[in-house]
Amino acid sequence: MNLTAVREVDEVMERHIEDSLAIIPPLQSSYIPHGVSHESISVVDVGSGAGLPGLVLAIARPDWQVTLLESMKKRCLFLEHAVSVTGLSNVHVVRGRAEDLGHDPCFREHFDVAVARAVAEMRVLAEYCLPLVRVGGLFIAAKGHDPEEEVKNAETAVQLMGASVLQLCSVESHSPHGQRTAVICIKCGSTPTKYPRLPGIPAKEPL
């Protein structure tokens, strides 16, 4: 279905599956100190694409409830097929845009954790993801080996969404640089009702 440029099984396992699994340790270590168990948490994967990392997280942690948010019909059909084939009961596929669902009472400030991988730069991701996270929850962005400047540029956007950057965690990876970074933000207060802005605006006019 042309969902990823990586086609060899071994390379998929290394670059996609292991990369997705690498998010779990920093998620767990960041979640526990803030007073909430990481058992039975609700996770939304924003821009899930081929189910990376959300589908992988759902398989690895069957006690987590995982929502795969994807705007493209073709990708949603693949995700629904993958969920059916694997028999997962802890996954919900939702077709829609983050800018719209961020205002839907069923999704707004509903999730314990939002994750995103290979979707957009941090300024844009903050507006996509943080409105979906409950106060006290986490947003984790899977980034490259050196995201410091990107994260610094996104500090205003993160703060406008009611959050702050908690930490940058280096994680082992099979990327060309040998490591990736999990950028972890904590939601400190409610997101103002004017965010997220209309579909397309966050990407065209980052905060």
Coordinates of C-alpha atoms in Angstrom, one line a residue:
M1 CA 0.0 0.0 0.0
N2 CA 3.1 2.2 -0.2
L3 CA 2.8 3.3 3.4
T4 CA 6.6 3.3 4.0
A5 CA 9.7 3.5 1.8
V6 CA 11.3 0.7 3.9
R7 CA 10.3 -2.6 2.4
E8 CA 12.8 -5.2 3.7
V9 CA 11.5 -7.1 6.7
D10 CA 14.8 -6.8 8.7
E11 CA 15.0 -3.1 8.0
V12 CA 11.3 -2.6 9.0
M13 CA 12.0 -4.4 12.3
E14 CA 15.0 -2.3 13.0
R15 CA 14.0 1.2 11.8
H16 CA 10.3 1.1 12.5
I17 CA 9.4 -1.5 15.1
E18 CA 12.4 -1.1 17.4
D19 CA 12.2 2.7 17.0
S20 CA 8.5 2.6 18.1
L21 CA 9.2 0.3 21.0
A22 CA 12.0 2.7 22.2
I23 CA 9.3 5.2 23.2
I24 CA 8.0 2.9 26.0
P25 CA 10.9 3.3 28.6
P26 CA 10.9 7.1 28.6
L27 CA 7.1 7.2 28.7
Q28 CA 7.0 4.9 31.7
S29 CA 9.8 6.6 33.5
S30 CA 8.2 10.1 33.0
Y31 CA 4.7 9.0 33.8
I32 CA 5.3 7.4 37.2
P33 CA 7.0 10.3 38.9
H34 CA 3.9 12.5 38.2
G35 CA 1.7 10.4 40.4
V36 CA -0.1 8.1 37.9
S37 CA 0.5 4.5 37.2
H38 CA 1.4 3.7 33.6
E39 CA -0.9 0.7 33.7
S40 CA -4.1 0.9 31.7
I41 CA -3.3 4.3 30.3
S42 CA -5.0 5.8 27.2
V43 CA -2.8 6.7 24.3
V44 CA -3.5 8.6 21.1
D45 CA -1.1 8.2 18.1
V46 CA -1.5 11.4 16.1
G47 CA -0.9 10.9 12.4
S48 CA -0.5 7.2 12.9
G49 CA 0.2 6.4 9.2
A50 CA 1.3 2.8 9.1
G51 CA 0.6 2.4 12.8
L52 CA 4.0 3.7 13.9
P53 CA 4.3 3.9 16.8
G54 CA 0.7 3.4 18.0
L55 CA 0.0 -0.1 16.6
V56 CA 3.4 -1.4 17.9
L57 CA 2.7 0.1 21.4
A58 CA -0.7 -1.6 21.4
I59 CA 0.8 -5.0 20.7
A60 CA 3.6 -4.5 23.3
R61 CA 1.2 -3.1 26.0
P62 CA -2.2 -4.9 25.7
D63 CA -3.2 -3.1 29.0
W64 CA -3.0 0.3 27.2
Q65 CA -6.0 1.6 25.3
V66 CA -4.6 3.0 22.0
T67 CA -6.4 5.3 19.5
L68 CA -4.8 5.6 16.1
L69 CA -5.7 9.0 14.6
E70 CA -5.2 9.3 10.9
S71 CA -6.7 11.6 8.3
M72 CA -6.2 9.5 5.1
K73 CA -8.7 6.9 4.2
K74 CA -6.2 4.5 2.6
R75 CA -4.1 4.5 5.8
C76 CA -7.2 4.0 8.0
L77 CA -8.2 1.0 5.9
F78 CA -4.7 -0.5 6.4
L79 CA -4.8 0.1 10.1
E80 CA -8.3 -1.4 10.5
H81 CA -7.1 -4.5 8.5
A82 CA -4.0 -4.8 10.7
V83 CA -6.1 -4.6 13.9
S84 CA -8.4 -7.3 12.5
V85 CA -5.5 -9.6 11.5
T86 CA -3.7 -9.2 14.8
G87 CA -6.9 -9.6 16.8
L88 CA -6.2 -6.6 19.0
S89 CA -9.0 -5.5 21.3
N90 CA -7.3 -2.4 22.7
V91 CA -7.1 -0.4 19.5
H92 CA -9.5 2.1 18.0
V93 CA -8.9 3.6 14.6
V94 CA -10.3 7.1 14.1
R95 CA -10.3 8.9 10.7
G96 CA -10.0 12.7 11.1
R97 CA -7.7 15.6 11.5
A98 CA -6.2 16.6 14.8
E99 CA -7.3 20.2 14.3
D100 CA -11.0 19.0 14.2
L101 CA -10.8 16.4 16.9
G102 CA -9.0 18.8 19.2
H103 CA -12.4 20.6 19.5
D104 CA -14.5 17.4 19.8
P105 CA -15.6 16.9 23.4
C106 CA -15.1 13.2 23.0
F107 CA -11.4 13.7 22.3
R108 CA -10.4 17.1 23.7
E109 CA -8.2 16.7 26.8
H110 CA -9.2 13.0 26.9
F111 CA -6.0 11.1 26.7
D112 CA -3.3 10.4 29.2
V113 CA -0.6 10.4 26.5
A114 CA -0.3 11.6 22.9
V115 CA 2.6 10.3 20.7
A116 CA 3.7 11.3 17.3
R117 CA 6.5 10.1 15.0
A118 CA 7.6 11.5 11.6
V119 CA 4.6 13.8 11.4
A120 CA 5.7 17.4 11.6
E121 CA 8.0 19.8 13.4
M122 CA 7.5 20.4 17.1
R123 CA 5.8 23.8 16.8
V124 CA 3.1 22.1 14.6
L125 CA 3.0 18.9 16.6
A126 CA 2.3 20.8 19.9
E127 CA -0.9 22.3 18.4
Y128 CA -1.9 18.9 16.9
C129 CA -1.3 16.9 20.0
L130 CA -1.5 18.8 23.3
P131 CA -5.2 19.8 23.0
L132 CA -5.9 16.0 23.1
V133 CA -4.0 15.5 26.3
R134 CA -5.6 15.8 29.7
V135 CA -4.1 18.1 32.3
G136 CA -1.3 16.1 34.0
G137 CA -0.8 13.9 30.9
L138 CA 2.2 13.7 28.5
F139 CA 2.9 14.4 24.9
I140 CA 5.9 12.5 23.5
A141 CA 7.4 13.3 20.1
A142 CA 9.9 10.9 18.5
K143 CA 12.6 13.1 17.0
G144 CA 16.1 12.8 15.5
H145 CA 19.4 12.6 17.2
D146 CA 19.8 16.4 17.7
P147 CA 16.4 18.2 18.1
E148 CA 17.5 20.9 20.6
E149 CA 17.0 23.8 18.2
E150 CA 13.7 22.5 17.0
V151 CA 12.5 22.1 20.6
K152 CA 13.7 25.5 21.6
N153 CA 11.8 27.1 18.7
A154 CA 8.7 25.2 19.9
E155 CA 8.7 26.4 23.5
T156 CA 6.2 29.2 22.9
A157 CA 3.8 26.9 21.0
V158 CA 4.1 24.3 23.8
Q159 CA 3.4 26.9 26.5
L160 CA 0.4 28.3 24.5
M161 CA -1.1 24.8 24.6
G162 CA -0.8 24.8 28.4
A163 CA 2.3 22.6 28.6
S164 CA 6.0 22.7 29.2
V165 CA 8.9 20.7 27.9
L166 CA 9.8 18.1 30.7
Q167 CA 12.9 16.5 29.3
L168 CA 14.7 15.2 26.2
C169 CA 15.5 11.5 26.4
S170 CA 18.1 9.9 24.2
V171 CA 16.9 6.4 23.0
E172 CA 18.8 3.7 21.2
S173 CA 17.9 3.6 17.5
H174 CA 19.0 2.0 14.2
S175 CA 18.8 5.3 12.5
P176 CA 22.0 6.4 10.6
H177 CA 23.1 8.4 13.7
G178 CA 22.6 5.5 16.1
Q179 CA 20.1 7.3 18.4
R180 CA 16.9 9.2 18.5
T181 CA 15.3 11.5 21.0
A182 CA 12.0 11.3 22.8
V183 CA 10.9 14.9 23.5
I184 CA 8.6 14.7 26.5
C185 CA 6.1 17.5 27.4
I186 CA 3.8 17.6 30.4
K187 CA 0.4 19.2 30.2
C188 CA 0.2 21.7 33.1
G189 CA -3.1 23.5 32.4
S190 CA -6.0 23.4 30.0
T191 CA -5.5 24.4 26.4
P192 CA -7.2 27.7 25.4
T193 CA -10.4 27.1 23.5
K194 CA -9.1 28.9 20.4
Y195 CA -6.6 26.0 19.8
P196 CA -6.1 24.1 17.7
R197 CA -6.7 26.5 14.9
L198 CA -8.6 25.6 11.7
P199 CA -7.3 22.6 9.6
G200 CA -4.1 23.5 7.7
I201 CA -3.3 26.6 9.6
P202 CA -0.9 25.1 12.2
A203 CA 1.3 23.7 9.4
K204 CA 1.2 26.9 7.3
E205 CA 1.6 29.3 10.2
P206 CA 3.3 27.6 13.1
L207 CA 3.1 29.3 16.4

